[in-house]
Short mmCIF file of C-alpha atoms and ligand atoms in Angstrom, two decimals:
data_model
loop_
_atom_site.label_atom_id
_atom_site.label_comp_id
_atom_site.label_asym_id
_atom_site.label_seq_id
_atom_site.Cartn_x
_atom_site.Cartn_y
_atom_site.Cartn_z
CA MET A 1 -0.01 -0.46 -0.05
CA SER A 2 0.98 4.10 -0.71
CA LEU A 3 0.16 7.19 -1.05
CA ALA A 4 2.65 7.67 -3.35
CA LEU A 5 3.04 9.61 -6.46
CA SER A 6 3.49 9.32 -10.20
CA GLU A 7 7.29 9.64 -9.73
CA LYS A 8 7.08 10.58 -14.00
CA ALA A 9 4.39 12.86 -13.14
CA GLN A 10 7.03 14.79 -10.76
CA GLY A 11 9.76 14.15 -12.81
CA VAL A 12 8.45 17.15 -14.50
CA LYS A 13 8.87 20.82 -14.76
CA PRO A 14 5.33 22.74 -15.50
CA SER A 15 5.85 24.80 -18.60
CA SER A 16 7.70 27.82 -17.40
CA THR A 17 6.34 30.21 -20.77
CA LEU A 18 2.41 28.92 -19.79
CA ALA A 19 3.32 30.45 -15.98
CA ILE A 20 5.33 33.55 -17.51
CA THR A 21 2.05 34.64 -19.78
CA ALA A 22 -0.24 33.83 -17.32
CA LYS A 23 1.83 36.05 -15.05
CA ALA A 24 1.02 39.48 -17.53
CA LYS A 25 -1.99 38.18 -18.28
CA ASP A 26 -3.54 38.79 -14.46
CA LEU A 27 -1.16 41.79 -14.22
CA ARG A 28 -2.51 43.30 -17.40
CA ALA A 29 -6.04 42.01 -15.57
CA GLN A 30 -4.92 44.27 -12.80
CA GLY A 31 -4.37 47.18 -15.11
CA ILE A 32 -0.48 47.58 -14.30
CA ASP A 33 1.02 48.28 -18.03
CA VAL A 34 3.17 45.54 -18.39
CA VAL A 35 4.53 44.70 -22.22
CA ALA A 36 4.59 40.82 -22.70
CA PHE A 37 7.44 39.96 -24.74
CA VAL A 38 5.90 35.94 -23.88
CA ALA A 39 4.29 33.38 -25.29
CA GLY A 40 4.26 32.42 -29.16
CA GLU A 41 0.40 33.38 -29.38
CA PRO A 42 -0.81 35.67 -32.01
CA ASP A 43 -2.22 38.95 -30.97
CA PHE A 44 -4.72 38.94 -34.27
CA ASN A 45 -8.04 37.27 -33.73
CA THR A 46 -9.09 34.67 -34.92
CA PRO A 47 -10.15 35.44 -38.65
CA GLU A 48 -13.66 36.21 -39.05
CA ASN A 49 -14.59 33.38 -41.71
CA ILE A 50 -13.21 30.37 -39.22
CA SER A 51 -15.27 31.77 -36.42
CA MET A 52 -18.54 31.71 -38.00
CA ALA A 53 -17.27 28.60 -39.63
CA ALA A 54 -18.57 27.33 -35.61
CA ILE A 55 -21.45 29.51 -34.39
CA ALA A 56 -22.30 26.96 -37.49
CA ALA A 57 -21.21 24.18 -35.97
CA ILE A 58 -23.14 25.19 -32.99
CA ARG A 59 -26.05 26.45 -34.36
CA ASP A 60 -26.37 22.70 -37.03
CA GLY A 61 -26.20 21.16 -34.01
CA PHE A 62 -22.67 19.20 -34.91
CA THR A 63 -22.05 18.75 -30.69
CA LYS A 64 -21.50 15.31 -30.50
CA TYR A 65 -18.63 13.33 -30.59
CA THR A 66 -16.82 12.66 -34.10
CA PRO A 67 -14.15 9.97 -34.97
CA ALA A 68 -11.76 9.44 -32.37
CA ALA A 69 -9.06 10.96 -35.07
CA GLY A 70 -11.11 13.71 -36.33
CA THR A 71 -13.81 14.29 -38.98
CA LEU A 72 -12.90 12.49 -42.49
CA GLU A 73 -13.52 16.04 -43.81
CA LEU A 74 -11.44 18.01 -42.17
CA LYS A 75 -8.82 15.40 -42.81
CA ARG A 76 -9.10 15.54 -46.60
CA ALA A 77 -8.47 18.84 -45.71
CA VAL A 78 -5.42 18.43 -44.15
CA SER A 79 -4.18 15.87 -47.23
CA GLU A 80 -5.52 18.69 -48.97
CA LYS A 81 -3.03 20.98 -47.52
CA LEU A 82 0.29 18.70 -46.87
CA ALA A 83 0.11 18.10 -50.42
CA LYS A 84 0.02 21.95 -51.68
CA PHE A 85 1.99 23.21 -49.00
CA ASN A 86 4.27 20.92 -47.56
CA HIS A 87 4.43 18.23 -50.31
CA LEU A 88 3.89 15.45 -48.75
CA ASP A 89 1.21 12.63 -49.89
CA TYR A 90 -0.50 11.21 -46.83
CA SER A 91 -3.64 10.25 -47.00
CA PRO A 92 -6.62 11.17 -44.91
CA GLU A 93 -6.36 7.31 -43.07
CA GLN A 94 -2.85 8.68 -41.72
CA ILE A 95 -3.54 11.66 -40.40
CA VAL A 96 -4.82 12.59 -36.06
CA ILE A 97 -6.52 15.26 -35.85
CA SER A 98 -5.88 15.68 -32.43
CA ASN A 99 -6.20 19.10 -30.00
CA GLY A 100 -3.41 20.66 -30.84
CA GLY A 101 0.61 20.94 -31.21
CA LYS A 102 1.52 19.46 -27.69
CA HIS A 103 -1.40 17.07 -28.42
CA SER A 104 0.08 15.16 -31.64
CA LEU A 105 3.78 15.71 -30.63
CA THR A 106 2.72 13.26 -27.69
CA ASN A 107 1.31 11.20 -29.72
CA ALA A 108 3.94 10.90 -31.48
CA ILE A 109 5.85 10.28 -29.17
CA THR A 110 4.20 8.05 -26.79
CA VAL A 111 3.65 5.48 -29.91
CA ILE A 112 6.98 5.40 -30.98
CA THR A 113 8.55 4.64 -26.97
CA ASN A 114 9.75 1.80 -25.04
CA PRO A 115 11.15 1.73 -21.61
CA GLY A 116 15.08 4.16 -21.57
CA ASP A 117 14.70 4.78 -25.63
CA GLU A 118 16.92 8.07 -26.54
CA PHE A 119 15.85 11.06 -28.03
CA LEU A 120 17.92 13.31 -29.50
CA ILE A 121 16.78 16.95 -28.81
CA PRO A 122 18.64 19.88 -30.68
CA ALA A 123 19.71 22.19 -27.68
CA PRO A 124 18.24 25.00 -27.40
CA TYR A 125 15.00 23.43 -27.90
CA TRP A 126 10.94 24.02 -27.21
CA LEU A 127 11.15 23.65 -23.10
CA SER A 128 8.11 20.82 -23.54
CA TYR A 129 10.01 18.44 -25.90
CA PRO A 130 11.67 16.42 -22.78
CA GLU A 131 8.72 16.70 -20.23
CA MET A 132 7.19 14.98 -23.09
CA VAL A 133 9.43 11.97 -23.69
CA LYS A 134 10.00 11.46 -20.24
CA LEU A 135 6.49 11.39 -19.66
CA SER A 136 6.14 8.79 -22.13
CA GLY A 137 9.57 6.64 -20.58
CA GLY A 138 12.07 8.20 -22.95
CA VAL A 139 15.20 9.77 -21.94
CA PRO A 140 15.72 13.00 -24.08
CA VAL A 141 19.12 13.85 -25.23
CA SER A 142 20.30 17.50 -24.98
CA VAL A 143 22.16 17.99 -28.58
CA LYS A 144 24.20 21.30 -28.15
CA THR A 145 24.25 23.60 -31.12
CA LYS A 146 26.70 26.54 -32.24
CA LYS A 147 25.14 30.33 -32.07
CA GLU A 148 27.65 30.44 -35.82
CA ASN A 149 25.12 27.78 -37.01
CA GLY A 150 22.29 30.01 -36.23
CA TYR A 151 21.38 27.27 -33.00
CA LYS A 152 20.82 24.15 -36.25
CA VAL A 153 22.26 21.15 -35.67
CA THR A 154 24.71 19.30 -37.54
CA VAL A 155 24.98 15.86 -38.27
CA ASP A 156 28.41 15.27 -36.58
CA GLU A 157 26.66 17.19 -33.39
CA LEU A 158 23.41 14.65 -34.02
CA GLU A 159 26.72 11.73 -34.56
CA ALA A 160 28.10 12.10 -31.89
CA ALA A 161 25.03 12.24 -29.68
CA CYS A 162 23.39 9.41 -31.29
CA THR A 163 24.38 5.77 -29.28
CA GLU A 164 22.23 2.52 -29.32
CA ARG A 165 19.12 3.42 -27.43
CA THR A 166 18.25 6.63 -29.34
CA LYS A 167 14.66 6.53 -31.14
CA ALA A 168 13.91 9.50 -32.68
CA LEU A 169 15.19 13.32 -32.95
CA ILE A 170 12.88 16.02 -32.71
CA LEU A 171 13.63 18.54 -35.45
CA ASN A 172 12.28 22.12 -35.39
CA THR A 173 10.90 24.21 -38.34
CA PRO A 174 11.03 26.89 -37.47
CA CYS A 175 12.15 26.86 -34.75
CA ASN A 176 11.10 28.43 -31.15
CA PRO A 177 12.68 29.46 -29.73
CA THR A 178 15.76 30.43 -31.97
CA GLY A 179 13.42 31.83 -34.82
CA SER A 180 15.92 29.90 -36.73
CA ILE A 181 15.12 28.31 -40.65
CA TYR A 182 16.99 24.92 -41.69
CA SER A 183 17.95 25.16 -45.18
CA GLU A 184 17.52 22.85 -47.15
CA ASP A 185 20.29 21.54 -48.32
CA GLU A 186 20.60 21.03 -43.97
CA LEU A 187 17.71 18.77 -43.58
CA ARG A 188 19.23 17.23 -46.86
CA ALA A 189 22.54 15.97 -44.67
CA ILE A 190 19.80 14.61 -42.06
CA ALA A 191 17.28 12.98 -43.56
CA ASP A 192 20.12 10.37 -44.72
CA PHE A 193 21.44 10.08 -40.29
CA ILE A 194 18.13 9.29 -39.94
CA VAL A 195 18.26 6.63 -42.57
CA ARG A 196 21.64 5.60 -41.77
CA LYS A 197 20.85 5.38 -38.99
CA ASP A 198 17.80 3.87 -39.28
CA ILE A 199 15.62 5.75 -36.36
CA TYR A 200 12.27 8.00 -36.64
CA VAL A 201 11.80 12.11 -36.45
CA ILE A 202 8.92 13.87 -35.29
CA ALA A 203 10.12 17.49 -37.47
CA ASP A 204 7.75 20.18 -35.79
CA GLU A 205 6.70 22.73 -38.39
CA MET A 206 3.75 24.16 -36.03
CA TYR A 207 5.92 27.69 -37.64
CA GLU A 208 5.86 26.13 -40.45
CA TYR A 209 4.01 29.54 -42.83
CA LEU A 210 6.14 31.78 -40.20
CA VAL A 211 9.16 32.72 -42.90
CA TYR A 212 10.45 35.58 -43.90
CA GLY A 213 13.22 37.54 -45.63
CA GLY A 214 13.49 34.94 -48.63
CA ASN A 215 13.54 31.97 -46.91
CA LYS A 216 11.59 29.18 -47.74
CA HIS A 217 10.20 26.28 -45.37
CA VAL A 218 11.30 22.99 -46.88
CA SER A 219 9.55 19.49 -45.11
CA ILE A 220 11.99 16.57 -44.05
CA ALA A 221 9.67 13.85 -45.09
CA SER A 222 9.21 15.00 -48.50
CA PHE A 223 13.13 13.78 -49.53
CA GLY A 224 11.67 10.52 -50.64
CA GLU A 225 10.05 6.94 -49.59
CA GLU A 226 12.76 6.12 -47.22
CA ILE A 227 12.82 9.72 -44.80
CA TYR A 228 9.04 9.54 -45.37
CA LYS A 229 8.47 5.96 -43.84
CA ARG A 230 10.65 7.36 -40.85
CA THR A 231 8.98 11.11 -39.90
CA ILE A 232 6.09 11.92 -38.24
CA THR A 233 4.80 15.37 -39.12
CA CYS A 234 3.44 17.37 -36.43
CA SER A 235 1.71 20.79 -36.63
CA GLY A 236 -1.62 23.11 -35.69
CA LEU A 237 -3.57 26.12 -36.65
CA SER A 238 -2.80 27.50 -33.45
CA LYS A 239 -0.04 29.44 -34.93
CA SER A 240 -0.52 30.70 -39.08
CA TYR A 241 -4.62 31.14 -38.48
CA ALA A 242 -3.70 32.72 -35.03
CA MET A 243 -6.29 29.52 -33.73
CA THR A 244 -4.39 29.04 -30.24
CA GLY A 245 -7.21 28.97 -28.32
CA TRP A 246 -8.81 25.76 -29.65
CA ARG A 247 -6.62 23.48 -29.58
CA ILE A 248 -6.00 22.27 -33.34
CA GLY A 249 -3.14 20.46 -34.09
CA TYR A 250 -2.16 17.22 -36.55
CA ALA A 251 0.06 14.43 -37.22
CA ALA A 252 0.64 12.44 -40.96
CA SER A 253 3.12 9.94 -40.75
CA PRO A 254 3.11 6.12 -42.14
CA LEU A 255 -0.20 3.85 -41.41
CA VAL A 256 0.55 2.14 -39.37
CA ILE A 257 1.79 5.37 -36.96
CA ALA A 258 -0.93 6.87 -37.51
CA LYS A 259 -3.15 4.06 -36.53
CA LEU A 260 -1.59 3.71 -33.30
CA MET A 261 -1.37 7.62 -32.77
CA GLY A 262 -5.82 7.68 -33.34
CA SER A 263 -5.63 4.38 -30.99
CA VAL A 264 -4.43 6.11 -27.99
CA GLN A 265 -6.18 9.12 -28.44
CA SER A 266 -8.78 7.60 -28.40
CA HIS A 267 -8.35 5.86 -24.92
CA GLN A 268 -6.62 9.44 -23.58
CA ALA A 269 -8.53 12.16 -25.10
CA SER A 270 -11.79 10.55 -27.51
CA ASN A 271 -12.27 13.25 -30.73
CA PRO A 272 -10.95 17.10 -30.73
CA ASN A 273 -13.42 19.27 -30.41
CA SER A 274 -15.96 19.16 -32.99
CA ILE A 275 -16.50 22.84 -33.10
CA ALA A 276 -13.55 23.80 -33.55
CA GLN A 277 -12.79 21.23 -36.54
CA LYS A 278 -15.65 22.58 -38.69
CA ALA A 279 -13.40 25.64 -37.76
CA ALA A 280 -10.14 24.78 -38.58
CA TYR A 281 -11.28 22.81 -41.95
CA GLU A 282 -12.96 27.13 -42.96
CA ALA A 283 -9.51 27.59 -42.32
CA LEU A 284 -7.42 25.50 -44.36
CA THR A 285 -10.26 25.66 -47.49
CA GLY A 286 -11.48 29.14 -46.77
CA ASN A 287 -10.15 32.55 -48.09
CA GLN A 288 -5.93 32.25 -47.13
CA ASP A 289 -5.44 36.00 -47.41
CA THR A 290 -5.60 36.52 -43.96
CA ILE A 291 -2.63 34.30 -43.15
CA MET A 292 -0.29 36.71 -45.32
CA THR A 293 -1.29 39.61 -44.08
CA MET A 294 -0.99 38.49 -40.30
CA VAL A 295 2.63 37.00 -41.52
CA ARG A 296 3.48 40.19 -43.74
CA GLU A 297 3.16 42.15 -40.20
CA PHE A 298 5.23 38.94 -37.96
CA GLU A 299 8.00 40.12 -40.78
CA LYS A 300 8.08 44.42 -40.55
CA ARG A 301 7.31 43.27 -36.42
CA SER A 302 10.27 40.81 -36.76
CA VAL A 303 13.25 43.46 -39.05
CA PHE A 304 11.80 45.68 -36.15
CA LEU A 305 12.65 44.49 -32.81
CA TYR A 306 15.93 42.83 -34.03
CA ASN A 307 17.26 46.26 -35.90
CA GLU A 308 16.38 47.23 -31.96
CA ILE A 309 17.55 45.22 -30.27
CA CYS A 310 21.11 45.67 -31.64
CA LYS A 311 21.43 48.84 -31.21
CA LEU A 312 21.45 47.85 -27.69
CA PRO A 313 23.91 47.78 -25.53
CA PHE A 314 25.35 43.70 -23.70
CA VAL A 315 23.35 41.95 -26.21
CA ASP A 316 23.32 39.77 -28.82
CA CYS A 317 20.70 38.60 -31.22
CA ILE A 318 20.51 36.65 -34.73
CA LYS A 319 18.51 37.02 -37.42
CA PRO A 320 14.95 35.49 -37.38
CA GLU A 321 14.72 34.25 -40.11
CA GLY A 322 10.87 32.67 -38.83
CA ALA A 323 8.41 32.28 -36.22
CA PHE A 324 7.95 34.81 -33.88
CA TYR A 325 10.71 34.76 -31.45
CA ALA A 326 13.66 37.45 -31.50
CA PHE A 327 16.46 35.32 -28.87
CA VAL A 328 18.49 37.35 -27.35
CA ASP A 329 22.35 36.55 -25.62
CA CYS A 330 22.59 38.18 -22.32
CA SER A 331 25.62 36.03 -21.53
CA ALA A 332 27.52 39.95 -21.03
CA LEU A 333 25.16 40.51 -19.18
CA ILE A 334 26.72 37.71 -15.95
CA GLY A 335 27.95 39.37 -13.74
CA LYS A 336 27.17 43.45 -14.06
CA LYS A 337 25.32 44.91 -10.87
CA TYR A 338 21.56 45.87 -10.78
CA ARG A 339 21.00 48.29 -8.13
CA GLY A 340 23.58 46.54 -6.19
CA GLU A 341 22.92 42.50 -6.99
CA GLU A 342 25.09 40.52 -9.64
CA ILE A 343 23.39 38.95 -12.09
CA THR A 344 23.49 35.52 -12.38
CA GLY A 345 21.14 34.11 -14.71
CA ALA A 346 18.69 34.49 -17.32
CA GLY A 347 16.16 33.80 -14.04
CA ASP A 348 17.31 37.52 -13.10
CA ILE A 349 16.96 39.07 -15.96
CA GLY A 350 13.19 37.78 -16.13
CA ARG A 351 12.56 38.96 -12.81
CA ILE A 352 13.69 42.54 -12.48
CA LEU A 353 12.37 43.04 -16.01
CA ILE A 354 8.96 42.30 -15.01
CA GLU A 355 9.53 43.19 -11.25
CA ASP A 356 10.65 46.80 -12.70
CA TYR A 357 10.13 47.46 -16.23
CA ASN A 358 7.10 46.11 -17.15
CA VAL A 359 8.46 43.70 -19.04
CA ALA A 360 7.71 39.60 -19.63
CA VAL A 361 10.34 37.80 -21.69
CA ILE A 362 11.13 34.37 -21.59
CA PRO A 363 13.57 33.34 -19.82
CA CYS A 364 15.31 30.26 -21.66
CA ASP A 365 17.46 27.72 -18.72
CA ASP A 366 14.31 25.75 -19.33
CA PHE A 367 14.93 26.07 -23.19
CA GLY A 368 17.89 23.83 -22.52
CA ILE A 369 20.55 26.54 -23.04
CA GLN A 370 21.95 29.21 -20.64
CA ASN A 371 21.81 33.22 -20.38
CA HIS A 372 19.14 34.00 -22.95
CA ILE A 373 15.92 35.29 -23.47
CA ARG A 374 12.85 34.90 -25.67
CA LEU A 375 11.28 37.46 -26.74
CA SER A 376 8.38 36.96 -28.94
CA TYR A 377 7.34 39.96 -31.10
CA ALA A 378 3.89 38.24 -31.68
CA ILE A 379 2.78 41.68 -30.46
CA SER A 380 1.73 45.28 -31.93
CA MET A 381 4.72 46.84 -32.56
CA GLU A 382 3.03 49.64 -30.52
CA GLN A 383 4.11 47.31 -27.42
CA ILE A 384 7.12 46.34 -29.10
CA GLU A 385 8.17 49.04 -29.55
CA LYS A 386 7.61 50.88 -25.50
CA GLY A 387 8.38 47.10 -24.63
CA VAL A 388 12.26 47.34 -26.15
CA SER A 389 12.82 51.49 -25.08
CA ARG A 390 11.76 49.46 -20.92
CA ILE A 391 14.70 46.34 -21.87
CA ALA A 392 17.15 49.45 -22.83
CA GLU A 393 16.64 51.65 -19.46
CA PHE A 394 17.32 48.51 -17.75
CA LEU A 395 20.51 48.02 -19.29
CA ASN A 396 21.65 51.57 -19.38
CA ALA A 397 21.31 51.04 -15.19
CA LEU A 398 23.61 48.03 -14.97
CA SER A 399 27.58 48.85 -13.95
N1 LIG B 1 4.12 27.22 -28.32
C1 LIG B 1 4.02 28.53 -27.69
C2 LIG B 1 5.29 29.56 -26.89
O1 LIG B 1 6.53 28.71 -27.12
C3 LIG B 1 2.84 28.60 -26.29
C4 LIG B 1 3.24 28.16 -25.07
C5 LIG B 1 3.73 27.13 -24.49
O2 LIG B 1 2.39 25.87 -24.42
O3 LIG B 1 5.02 26.56 -24.48
O4 LIG B 1 5.22 30.37 -27.04
#
């Protein structure tokens, strides 16, 4: 007999991006003028045609269970989108609609993991990957990348981290938190590595539409049969269609994997929300102009924020190419003094910025890297301007 709690659950850290975001929203609700460079959440409203489709779904009584892996209508729409945009050939049966990007990744990790299987995770990484792997009984293996390489992992780095127990690589392009994008050549080299080692790649392509400055998103599974067989392609509607709260994601994979993901999901979650599925169908098949309008705006903000950060003392930032994050190296701040207090890490920077300057940022310690912060520019230009000038004030107060 024992009231002991799950070691796995206790071994997981709560998401700090969500915690800091909640704190910033709370302060704003109290009337405090906080600039929130926090979660990657578009500040745009969900486009009207998408919301109207949801309202119609409610009115039409589309409010009952759907097949656990999603409606055929929506899986067809995803299949067509994957063919057109990603040059990937997945039939609707190979697609599982889920409750958001995290759910798709969790499904994917769950169905390929046996106890002790190792997952290569290029660092810096999105903080949820290692926790998802641990919850599945796998072992996250952080693979350090280099700044001069845009924090993108190379085959040599992967090779050095690979062991007999390696099961998969988690690859994110465009990347959260760095904003980097893997080129086609880089992806081809990684695909060769995956095939040679005979392991899986979980391709997290959540930011696929958010690509700037002539960069291009390429899906690793598109390089031929061998890599296709080993890839689980994950994406969702949250970022591209400003649908974070609707919770619709999807994964596309070889049929045997899709069936397993559908089966797991049928026990853990039943179907994704029926109304949100109707909205997602409209998002994928309706007018796409609003995506382009948002992407153009994010690109403008990205250029502006990057140029402003370049003017700041002590910090350094690689040029963002995609997603909506600026990844700021604060190593030169470590050891400096702020009102007599020594700065020891990104946590101190985040705390001082929110407490004394009303600016919320994401310290990246949980992203597998020290002394960096992430700024989301999914906020208005006016907010960005205000936030950067407050950060400048803080930096100028250092000695
Ligand atoms: N993925 C987004 C981010 O990194 C949303 C928050 C989260 O789920 O971590 O900001």
